[in-house]
Coordinates of N, CA and C in Angstrom, one line a residue:
Chain A
X24 N 27.5 13.4 5.3 CA 26.5 13.7 5.6 C 25.5 12.7 6.6
X25 N 24.5 13.2 6.9 CA 23.5 12.6 8.1 C 22.1 12.0 7.1
X26 N 22.0 10.8 8.2 CA 21.3 10.3 7.9 C 20.6 9.5 8.9
X27 N 19.8 8.6 8.9 CA 18.8 7.9 9.9 C 18.0 6.2 9.6
X28 N 18.6 5.3 10.0 CA 17.8 4.2 9.6 C 16.7 3.9 11.1
X29 N 15.7 3.7 10.7 CA 14.4 2.8 11.5 C 14.4 1.7 10.8
X30 N 14.7 0.2 11.5 CA 14.6 -0.8 10.7 C 13.4 -1.5 10.4
X31 N 12.9 -1.4 11.6 CA 11.2 -1.6 11.9 C 10.2 -1.1 11.1
X32 N 9.9 -1.1 9.9 CA 8.6 -0.5 9.4 C 7.0 -0.3 10.2
X33 N 7.3 -1.8 11.1 CA 5.7 -2.0 11.8 C 6.1 -3.0 13.4
X34 N 5.7 -2.3 13.9 CA 5.6 -3.5 15.2 C 4.2 -3.5 15.6
X35 N 3.8 -4.9 16.5 CA 2.7 -5.1 16.8 C 3.3 -5.5 18.4
X36 N 2.4 -4.6 19.0 CA 2.7 -5.0 20.6 C 1.3 -5.1 21.5
X37 N 1.5 -6.7 22.2 CA 0.3 -6.4 23.1 C 0.3 -5.4 24.4
X38 N -0.9 -4.8 24.5 CA -1.3 -4.1 25.6 C -0.8 -4.2 26.7
X39 N 0.5 -3.8 27.6 CA 1.2 -3.9 28.7 C 2.3 -4.6 28.6
X40 N 2.4 -4.8 27.5 CA 4.2 -5.5 27.1 C 5.0 -4.1 26.9
X41 N 6.6 -4.6 26.9 CA 7.1 -3.4 26.6 C 7.6 -3.2 25.5
X42 N 8.4 -2.0 25.2 CA 8.2 -1.8 23.8 C 9.3 -1.4 22.9
X43 N 10.3 -1.4 22.8 CA 11.8 -1.0 22.0 C 11.6 -0.7 20.5
X44 N 12.1 0.5 20.0 CA 12.0 0.4 18.7 C 13.2 1.4 18.6
X45 N 13.8 0.9 17.5 CA 15.3 0.8 17.0 C 15.4 2.2 16.4
X46 N 16.9 2.4 15.9 CA 17.1 3.8 15.6 C 19.0 3.8 15.7
X47 N 19.1 3.8 14.4 CA 20.7 4.1 14.3 C 21.0 5.5 13.1
X48 N 21.9 6.2 13.1 CA 22.1 7.4 12.6 C 23.6 7.1 12.5
X49 N 23.6 8.2 11.4 CA 25.3 8.6 11.0 C 25.6 10.0 10.9
X50 N 26.4 10.4 11.9 CA 26.9 11.8 11.5 C 27.8 12.0 12.0
X51 N 28.6 12.8 11.2 CA 29.9 13.5 11.6 C 30.4 14.1 12.6
X52 N 29.7 14.5 13.5 CA 30.0 15.3 14.8 C 29.3 15.1 15.9
X53 N 29.3 15.6 17.1 CA 28.3 15.0 18.3 C 26.9 15.7 17.5
X54 N 25.9 14.4 18.1 CA 24.8 14.8 17.2 C 24.0 14.9 18.4
X55 N 22.8 15.7 17.9 CA 21.7 15.9 18.9 C 20.5 14.6 18.1
X56 N 19.9 14.6 19.0 CA 18.8 13.1 18.5 C 17.5 13.4 19.5
X57 N 16.4 12.6 18.8 CA 15.1 13.4 18.5 C 14.3 12.3 18.3
X58 N 13.4 11.8 19.3 CA 12.3 11.1 19.1 C 11.2 11.7 19.0
X59 N 10.1 11.8 17.7 CA 8.9 12.1 17.3 C 7.8 11.4 17.3
X60 N 6.7 11.8 17.4 CA 5.8 10.9 17.9 C 4.2 11.4 16.9
X61 N 3.7 10.8 16.0 CA 2.4 11.1 15.0 C 1.5 10.6 15.6
X62 N 0.4 10.5 15.9 CA -0.4 10.1 16.5 C -1.4 10.2 14.3
X63 N -2.5 9.7 14.3 CA -2.8 9.2 12.9 C -4.1 10.7 12.8
X64 N -3.3 11.5 11.4 CA -4.2 12.9 11.2 C -3.4 13.7 11.9
X65 N -2.5 13.5 12.9 CA -2.2 14.9 13.7 C -0.8 15.1 13.3
X66 N 0.1 16.1 13.4 CA 1.4 16.9 13.3 C 1.8 15.9 14.2
X67 N 3.8 16.3 14.3 CA 4.7 15.4 15.0 C 4.9 16.3 16.7
X68 N 4.9 15.3 17.7 CA 5.1 16.3 18.9 C 6.2 15.5 19.2
X69 N 7.1 16.2 19.8 CA 8.6 15.8 20.3 C 8.5 14.9 21.4
X70 N 9.3 13.7 22.0 CA 8.7 12.7 23.2 C 10.1 13.1 23.6
X71 N 11.1 13.3 23.3 CA 12.2 13.3 23.8 C 13.8 13.8 23.4
X72 N 14.9 14.4 23.7 CA 15.7 15.0 23.0 C 17.0 14.5 23.7
X73 N 18.2 14.2 23.2 CA 19.3 14.1 23.4 C 20.5 15.3 22.8
X74 N 21.4 15.9 23.7 CA 22.1 17.0 23.3 C 23.4 16.3 24.0
X75 N 23.5 16.0 25.2 CA 24.9 15.7 25.4 C 24.5 15.4 27.3
X76 N 25.1 14.7 27.9 CA 25.2 14.5 29.4 C 25.2 12.9 29.6
X77 N 23.9 12.7 30.5 CA 23.7 11.6 30.9 C 23.4 10.4 29.5
X78 N 23.3 9.6 29.1 CA 23.1 8.6 27.7 C 21.8 8.1 27.6
X79 N 20.7 8.1 29.2 CA 19.3 8.0 29.1 C 18.8 9.0 29.6
X80 N 17.8 8.9 28.4 CA 17.1 10.2 28.6 C 15.6 10.1 28.7
X81 N 15.2 10.9 29.5 CA 13.5 10.8 30.2 C 13.0 11.5 29.1
X82 N 11.4 11.0 28.6 CA 10.4 11.7 27.8 C 9.3 11.7 28.3
X83 N 8.1 12.2 27.7 CA 6.9 12.4 27.7 C 6.4 10.8 28.2
X84 N 5.2 10.8 28.4 CA 4.5 9.8 28.3 C 5.3 8.5 28.6
X85 N 5.8 8.8 29.3 CA 6.7 7.3 30.3 C 7.9 6.7 28.9
X86 N 7.7 7.3 28.5 CA 9.6 7.0 27.0 C 10.6 7.3 27.9
X87 N 11.6 6.3 27.2 CA 12.8 7.2 27.7 C 13.8 6.6 26.4
X88 N 14.9 6.6 26.0 CA 16.0 6.8 25.1 C 17.3 6.5 25.6
X89 N 17.8 5.2 24.8 CA 19.1 5.6 25.1 C 20.2 6.1 24.5
X90 N 21.0 6.6 24.4 CA 22.1 6.9 23.3 C 23.5 6.1 23.6
X91 N 24.4 5.5 22.3 CA 25.1 4.7 22.7 C 25.4 5.0 21.4
X92 N 27.1 5.6 22.1 CA 27.7 6.3 20.8 C 28.9 5.1 19.8
X93 N 28.9 4.0 20.6 CA 29.7 2.8 19.7 C 28.8 2.1 18.9
X94 N 27.7 2.3 18.9 CA 26.8 1.5 18.1 C 25.9 2.6 17.7
X95 N 25.9 4.0 17.2 CA 25.5 4.9 16.8 C 24.0 4.5 16.6
X96 N 23.6 4.0 18.1 CA 22.3 4.3 17.9 C 21.5 4.8 19.2
X97 N 19.9 5.0 19.3 CA 19.7 6.0 19.8 C 18.0 5.0 20.1
X98 N 17.8 4.2 20.8 CA 16.8 3.1 20.8 C 15.7 3.9 22.0
X99 N 14.5 3.7 21.3 CA 13.3 4.3 22.2 C 12.4 2.9 22.9
X100 N 12.4 3.2 24.0 CA 11.3 2.1 25.1 C 10.5 2.8 26.0
X101 N 9.6 2.0 26.0 CA 8.2 2.1 27.1 C 8.1 0.8 27.9
X102 N 8.9 1.1 29.5 CA 8.0 -1.0 30.2 C 7.1 -1.4 29.5
X103 N 5.9 -0.4 29.2 CA 4.2 -1.0 29.6 C 3.3 0.1 28.8
X104 N 3.2 -0.2 27.5 CA 2.2 0.1 26.5 C 1.0 0.0 26.8
X105 N 0.6 1.6 26.6 CA -0.9 1.8 26.2 C -1.4 1.5 25.5
X106 N -3.1 1.4 25.0 CA -3.9 1.4 23.7 C -3.7 2.5 22.9
X107 N -3.2 3.9 23.7 CA -3.1 5.2 23.0 C -1.5 5.7 22.7
X108 N -0.8 4.3 22.7 CA 1.0 5.0 22.5 C 0.3 3.8 21.2
X109 N -0.6 3.6 20.2 CA -0.3 3.4 18.7 C -0.5 4.7 17.9
X110 N 0.5 4.6 17.2 CA 1.3 5.6 16.8 C 2.4 5.8 15.8
X111 N 2.8 6.1 14.7 CA 3.7 6.3 13.8 C 5.3 7.4 14.9
X112 N 6.0 6.7 14.9 CA 7.5 7.4 15.7 C 8.6 7.5 14.5
X113 N 8.9 8.7 14.8 CA 10.1 9.1 14.1 C 11.3 9.2 14.6
X114 N 12.5 8.9 14.3 CA 14.1 9.5 15.0 C 14.6 10.5 14.1
X115 N 14.9 11.1 14.5 CA 15.4 12.2 13.9 C 17.3 12.7 14.6
X116 N 17.9 12.8 13.8 CA 19.3 13.4 13.7 C 19.9 14.7 13.4
X117 N 20.6 16.0 14.4 CA 20.8 17.2 13.5 C 22.3 17.3 14.3
X118 N 22.6 19.1 14.2 CA 23.2 19.3 14.9 C 23.9 20.3 14.0
X119 N 24.9 21.2 14.8 CA 25.4 22.6 14.4 C 26.1 22.7 13.4
X120 N 26.7 21.3 12.5 CA 27.8 21.4 11.5 C 27.3 21.3 10.8
X121 N 25.8 21.3 10.5 CA 24.7 21.1 9.2 C 23.4 22.2 9.5
X122 N 24.0 23.0 10.0 CA 23.3 24.4 9.8 C 22.0 23.8 10.7
X123 N 21.9 23.1 11.6 CA 21.1 23.1 12.8 C 20.0 21.6 11.7
X124 N 20.1 21.6 10.9 CA 19.0 21.1 10.0 C 18.8 19.3 10.5
X125 N 17.9 19.1 10.4 CA 17.4 17.7 10.9 C 16.6 16.9 9.7
X126 N 17.7 15.4 10.2 CA 16.9 14.7 8.9 C 16.5 13.3 9.8
X127 N 15.0 12.9 9.2 CA 14.5 12.0 9.6 C 14.7 10.2 9.3
X128 N 14.1 9.4 10.2 CA 13.9 8.5 9.9 C 12.9 7.9 9.1
X129 N 12.5 6.8 8.5 CA 11.2 6.6 7.7 C 10.2 6.2 8.4
X130 N 10.1 6.2 9.9 CA 9.3 6.2 10.8 C 8.5 4.5 11.3
X131 N 8.3 4.3 12.4 CA 8.1 2.5 12.8 C 6.7 3.1 13.1
X132 N 5.8 2.3 12.6 CA 4.4 2.4 13.3 C 4.6 1.2 14.4
X133 N 3.5 1.8 14.9 CA 3.1 1.1 16.1 C 1.9 0.7 16.4
X134 N 1.4 -0.8 16.6 CA 0.2 -1.2 16.6 C -0.3 -1.9 17.7
X135 N -1.0 -1.5 18.6 CA -1.3 -2.1 20.4 C -2.4 -2.7 20.0
X136 N -2.6 -4.2 21.0 CA -3.1 -5.0 20.2 C -4.0 -5.0 21.8
X137 N -5.1 -5.5 21.5 CA -5.6 -5.9 23.6 C -5.6 -6.5 23.8
Chain B
X8 N 2.8 24.4 22.8 CA 2.2 25.1 21.9 C 3.3 26.5 21.1
X9 N 3.9 25.8 20.1 CA 4.5 26.5 19.6 C 4.2 27.8 18.8
X10 N 2.5 28.1 18.6 CA 1.7 28.9 18.0 C 2.0 29.0 16.6
X11 N 2.6 27.9 15.9 CA 2.3 27.4 14.4 C 1.2 27.1 13.9
X12 N 0.4 28.2 12.6 CA -0.6 27.2 11.9 C 0.0 27.5 10.8
X13 N -0.4 26.5 10.0 CA -0.7 26.4 8.5 C -2.1 26.6 7.8
X14 N -2.3 27.4 6.9 CA -3.2 27.2 6.1 C -3.1 26.9 4.5
X15 N -4.3 26.6 3.6 CA -4.8 25.7 4.1 C -4.8 24.3 4.7
X16 N -5.3 23.9 5.5 CA -5.1 22.1 6.3 C -5.2 21.2 5.2
X17 N -6.2 21.3 4.0 CA -6.7 20.5 2.9 C -7.2 21.0 1.8
X18 N -6.4 20.3 0.3 CA -6.2 21.5 -0.6 C -6.1 20.5 -1.6
X19 N -7.3 20.8 -2.7 CA -7.5 19.7 -3.6 C -7.1 20.1 -4.9
X20 N -6.3 19.9 -5.7 CA -6.0 21.0 -7.2 C -5.6 19.8 -8.7
X21 N -5.2 20.4 -9.6 CA -5.1 19.7 -10.6 C -3.5 20.1 -11.1
X22 N -3.3 19.2 -11.9 CA -1.6 19.4 -12.6 C -1.3 20.5 -13.3
X23 N -0.7 21.4 -13.2 CA -0.3 22.6 -13.4 C -0.6 23.9 -13.2
X24 N -1.8 23.4 -11.9 CA -1.5 24.7 -11.4 C -1.0 25.1 -10.3
X25 N -0.6 26.7 -9.8 CA -0.3 27.3 -9.4 C -0.7 27.0 -7.4
X26 N 0.2 26.7 -6.8 CA -0.2 26.4 -5.2 C 0.8 26.6 -4.6
X27 N 0.0 28.3 -3.7 CA 0.9 28.5 -2.3 C 0.2 28.1 -1.1
X28 N 1.3 27.7 0.0 CA 1.1 26.9 1.5 C 1.4 28.0 2.3
X29 N 0.9 28.3 3.2 CA 1.6 29.2 4.1 C 1.6 28.9 5.7
X30 N 2.3 29.4 6.2 CA 3.1 28.7 8.0 C 3.0 30.3 8.2
X31 N 2.3 30.3 9.1 CA 2.6 31.5 10.6 C 2.5 30.7 11.8
X32 N 3.6 31.8 12.5 CA 3.9 31.7 14.0 C 4.2 32.6 14.4
X33 N 3.7 32.9 15.6 CA 3.2 34.0 16.7 C 4.4 33.7 17.5
X34 N 5.4 33.3 17.6 CA 6.7 33.6 18.2 C 7.8 34.2 18.2
X35 N 8.1 34.9 16.7 CA 8.9 35.5 16.3 C 10.1 34.7 15.6
X36 N 10.3 33.3 15.8 CA 11.4 32.8 15.6 C 12.4 33.2 14.5
X37 N 13.2 32.7 14.8 CA 14.0 33.3 13.4 C 14.1 32.3 12.4
X38 N 14.7 31.0 12.5 CA 14.4 29.6 11.7 C 13.0 29.0 11.4
X39 N 12.9 28.6 10.1 CA 11.4 28.1 9.9 C 11.7 27.0 8.7
X40 N 11.0 25.9 8.8 CA 11.3 24.8 7.6 C 9.8 24.6 7.3
X41 N 10.3 24.0 6.1 CA 9.2 23.3 5.0 C 9.5 22.0 5.3
X42 N 8.3 20.6 6.0 CA 8.8 19.5 4.8 C 7.7 18.9 4.3
X43 N 8.3 17.9 3.8 CA 6.8 16.8 2.9 C 7.4 15.1 3.7
X44 N 5.9 15.0 4.0 CA 6.0 13.9 4.8 C 4.9 12.5 3.7
X45 N 6.0 11.5 3.1 CA 5.4 10.5 2.3 C 5.8 9.0 2.6
X46 N 4.9 8.5 2.9 CA 5.3 7.0 3.5 C 6.3 6.0 2.7
X47 N 7.2 5.4 3.9 CA 8.7 5.2 3.5 C 9.3 5.9 3.7
X48 N 9.3 7.8 3.6 CA 10.1 8.3 3.4 C 10.3 9.2 5.0
X49 N 9.3 8.8 5.3 CA 9.8 9.9 6.8 C 9.2 11.6 6.3
X50 N 10.5 12.3 7.2 CA 10.0 13.9 6.4 C 11.2 13.8 5.5
X51 N 10.9 14.9 4.3 CA 12.1 15.6 3.8 C 12.4 17.1 4.1
X52 N 13.1 17.5 4.4 CA 13.4 19.0 4.3 C 13.1 19.5 2.9
X53 N 12.0 20.7 2.6 CA 12.0 21.5 0.8 C 13.0 22.4 0.8
X54 N 12.9 22.9 2.2 CA 13.4 24.6 2.1 C 13.6 25.1 3.6
X55 N 14.3 25.9 4.0 CA 14.2 26.2 5.1 C 14.5 28.1 4.8
X56 N 14.4 28.6 6.1 CA 14.8 30.0 6.6 C 15.5 30.3 7.7
X57 N 16.3 31.1 7.9 CA 16.8 31.9 8.7 C 16.5 33.0 9.2
X58 N 15.8 33.5 8.5 CA 15.6 34.9 8.4 C 14.7 35.8 7.5
X59 N 14.5 37.0 8.0 CA 13.3 37.6 6.6 C 14.6 37.3 5.6
X60 N 13.8 36.9 4.2 CA 14.7 37.2 3.0 C 15.7 36.4 2.5
X61 N 16.1 35.3 4.1 CA 17.3 34.5 3.9 C 16.4 33.0 3.9
X62 N 16.8 32.2 2.7 CA 15.9 31.3 2.7 C 17.5 30.2 2.1
X63 N 16.9 28.8 2.2 CA 18.1 28.0 1.4 C 17.4 26.7 1.0
X64 N 18.1 25.9 0.1 CA 17.1 24.7 0.0 C 17.6 23.4 0.8
X65 N 16.7 22.8 0.7 CA 16.7 21.0 1.8 C 16.9 20.2 0.3
X66 N 16.8 19.4 1.0 CA 17.2 17.8 -0.2 C 16.4 17.8 -1.0
X67 N 15.1 18.3 -1.2 CA 14.1 17.9 -2.5 C 13.1 19.3 -2.9
X68 N 13.9 20.2 -3.0 CA 13.6 21.6 -3.3 C 13.0 21.5 -4.5
X69 N 13.4 20.6 -5.5 CA 13.2 20.6 -7.1 C 11.3 20.9 -7.2
X70 N 11.1 22.1 -8.1 CA 9.6 22.4 -8.3 C 8.9 23.0 -7.0
X71 N 10.0 23.5 -5.8 CA 9.2 24.1 -4.7 C 10.3 25.9 -4.6
X72 N 9.5 26.7 -4.1 CA 9.8 28.2 -4.1 C 9.7 28.7 -2.6
X73 N 10.2 29.4 -2.5 CA 9.5 29.6 -0.9 C 10.0 31.3 -1.0
X74 N 8.9 32.0 0.1 CA 9.1 33.5 0.2 C 9.2 33.9 1.8
X75 N 9.9 34.5 2.2 CA 9.5 35.2 3.8 C 10.1 36.4 3.6
X76 N 9.2 37.0 3.7 CA 8.8 38.7 3.9 C 8.3 39.6 5.2
X77 N 8.1 38.7 6.2 CA 7.9 38.6 7.6 C 8.4 37.8 8.1
X78 N 8.7 38.3 9.5 CA 9.1 36.8 10.2 C 8.4 35.7 10.9
X79 N 6.6 36.5 11.0 CA 6.1 35.3 11.0 C 5.6 34.6 9.7
X80 N 5.5 34.9 8.6 CA 4.7 34.2 7.9 C 6.5 32.9 6.8
X81 N 5.6 32.3 6.3 CA 6.9 31.5 5.8 C 6.1 30.9 4.5
X82 N 6.0 31.3 3.4 CA 5.0 30.5 2.4 C 6.2 30.0 1.4
X83 N 5.4 28.5 0.8 CA 5.6 27.2 -0.1 C 4.9 27.5 -1.3
X84 N 5.7 27.4 -2.9 CA 5.0 27.6 -3.8 C 5.6 26.7 -4.5
X85 N 4.4 25.8 -5.2 CA 4.3 24.9 -5.5 C 4.0 25.7 -7.5
X86 N 4.8 26.3 -8.5 CA 4.8 26.9 -9.5 C 4.3 26.4 -10.4
X87 N 3.7 24.9 -10.4 CA 3.2 24.4 -11.4 C 2.6 22.8 -10.8
X88 N 1.9 22.5 -10.3 CA 1.7 21.1 -9.4 C 2.1 19.9 -10.2
X89 N 2.6 19.2 -9.4 CA 2.4 17.9 -10.2 C 1.8 16.7 -9.4
X90 N 1.6 15.6 -9.9 CA 1.0 14.5 -9.4 C 2.2 13.9 -7.7
X91 N 3.5 13.8 -8.5 CA 4.0 13.6 -7.6 C 4.3 14.4 -6.2
X92 N 4.3 15.9 -6.0 CA 3.6 16.6 -5.3 C 2.3 16.4 -4.5
X93 N 1.8 15.5 -4.3 CA 0.6 14.6 -3.6 C 1.4 14.9 -2.5
X94 N 1.1 15.0 -1.2 CA 1.6 15.0 0.2 C 1.5 15.6 1.2
X95 N 2.0 15.4 2.2 CA 1.4 16.3 3.6 C 2.5 17.1 4.0
X96 N 2.4 18.3 3.8 CA 3.2 19.2 3.9 C 3.0 20.1 5.2
X97 N 4.5 20.2 6.4 CA 4.5 20.3 7.6 C 5.5 21.7 7.4
X98 N 4.8 22.6 8.1 CA 6.0 23.5 9.0 C 6.1 23.3 10.2
X99 N 7.4 24.0 10.4 CA 8.4 23.7 11.5 C 9.2 25.2 11.7
X100 N 9.5 25.3 13.2 CA 9.9 26.4 13.8 C 11.2 25.8 14.6
X101 N 12.4 26.8 14.9 CA 13.1 26.3 16.0 C 13.7 27.3 16.8
X102 N 13.5 27.0 18.0 CA 13.5 28.0 19.2 C 14.9 28.5 19.4
X103 N 15.0 29.4 20.3 CA 16.3 30.3 20.3 C 16.9 29.4 21.4
X104 N 18.1 29.7 21.6 CA 19.1 29.0 22.3 C 19.5 27.6 22.2
X105 N 18.2 26.7 21.3 CA 18.2 25.6 20.8 C 17.8 25.5 19.6
X106 N 18.8 25.7 18.9 CA 18.3 26.0 17.3 C 18.1 24.5 16.3
X107 N 18.5 23.3 17.1 CA 18.4 21.7 16.2 C 17.0 21.5 16.6
X108 N 16.6 22.1 18.0 CA 15.3 21.4 18.6 C 14.0 22.5 17.1
X109 N 13.0 21.3 16.5 CA 12.2 22.0 15.7 C 10.7 21.3 16.5
X110 N 9.7 22.3 16.5 CA 8.0 22.3 16.6 C 7.4 22.2 15.1
X111 N 6.5 21.6 14.9 CA 5.7 21.3 14.2 C 4.6 21.8 14.0
X112 N 4.1 22.6 13.0 CA 2.6 22.7 12.7 C 1.7 21.5 12.6
X113 N 0.6 21.6 12.4 CA -0.5 20.7 12.0 C -0.5 20.1 10.3
X114 N 0.4 20.6 9.6 CA 0.0 19.9 8.4 C -0.6 20.6 7.2
X115 N -0.5 19.9 6.1 CA -1.5 20.6 5.2 C -1.3 19.2 4.4
X116 N -2.6 18.8 3.6 CA -2.9 18.1 3.0 C -3.3 18.3 1.4
X117 N -2.1 17.7 0.8 CA -2.2 18.4 -0.5 C -2.5 17.2 -1.7
X118 N -3.2 17.2 -2.3 CA -3.6 16.3 -3.6 C -3.9 17.0 -4.9
X119 N -2.8 16.4 -5.9 CA -2.7 16.6 -6.9 C -3.0 15.8 -8.1
X120 N -4.1 16.4 -8.5 CA -4.8 15.2 -9.4 C -4.4 15.6 -11.4

């Protein structure tokens, strides 16, 4: 069975500070990994994805994530947070072995203080 | 923009009434999905479709049914709505070539009183 754990329910960060959101996954084969962002009242927007190759992937809005197979992790980072980054962030895992279905973590809410 | 619309965007209904939510896409993608989003649970898959009249259950399918008579439309029906089905419902599609990558619609907020 596939699953995702996001250990942090809520993170508060100061504007301009760095941000790291944790994601741990369980998947029996080669995983495809995603980070989505959801602003209040909005749908989900894809931030970045990992399919294969370079384990450090770059996404939109200055975000990056690093795939670590040995730790079953796919943590999201941003060097300097902007007030507009306040949102909820979801990590997801899926792949061919499960008919391309995605499993999502419970999400991490990010609050940005001035 | 993946060309996904959902209707209605908001609905309030009473326990025991039937409710149908519609997802419409303009890109003729084969795979479509219905999720529900609840605090503390993230998104959970209700049903999905891999073609016209081809559907399958997700992890939280009890109390829901789906239909897909045309490529562009995927309907989610609550036969007899219950308060536990109060949620935000999202439709998603997968793009050809990268079937695991999904794009989401704007969501429908459903309240069952």
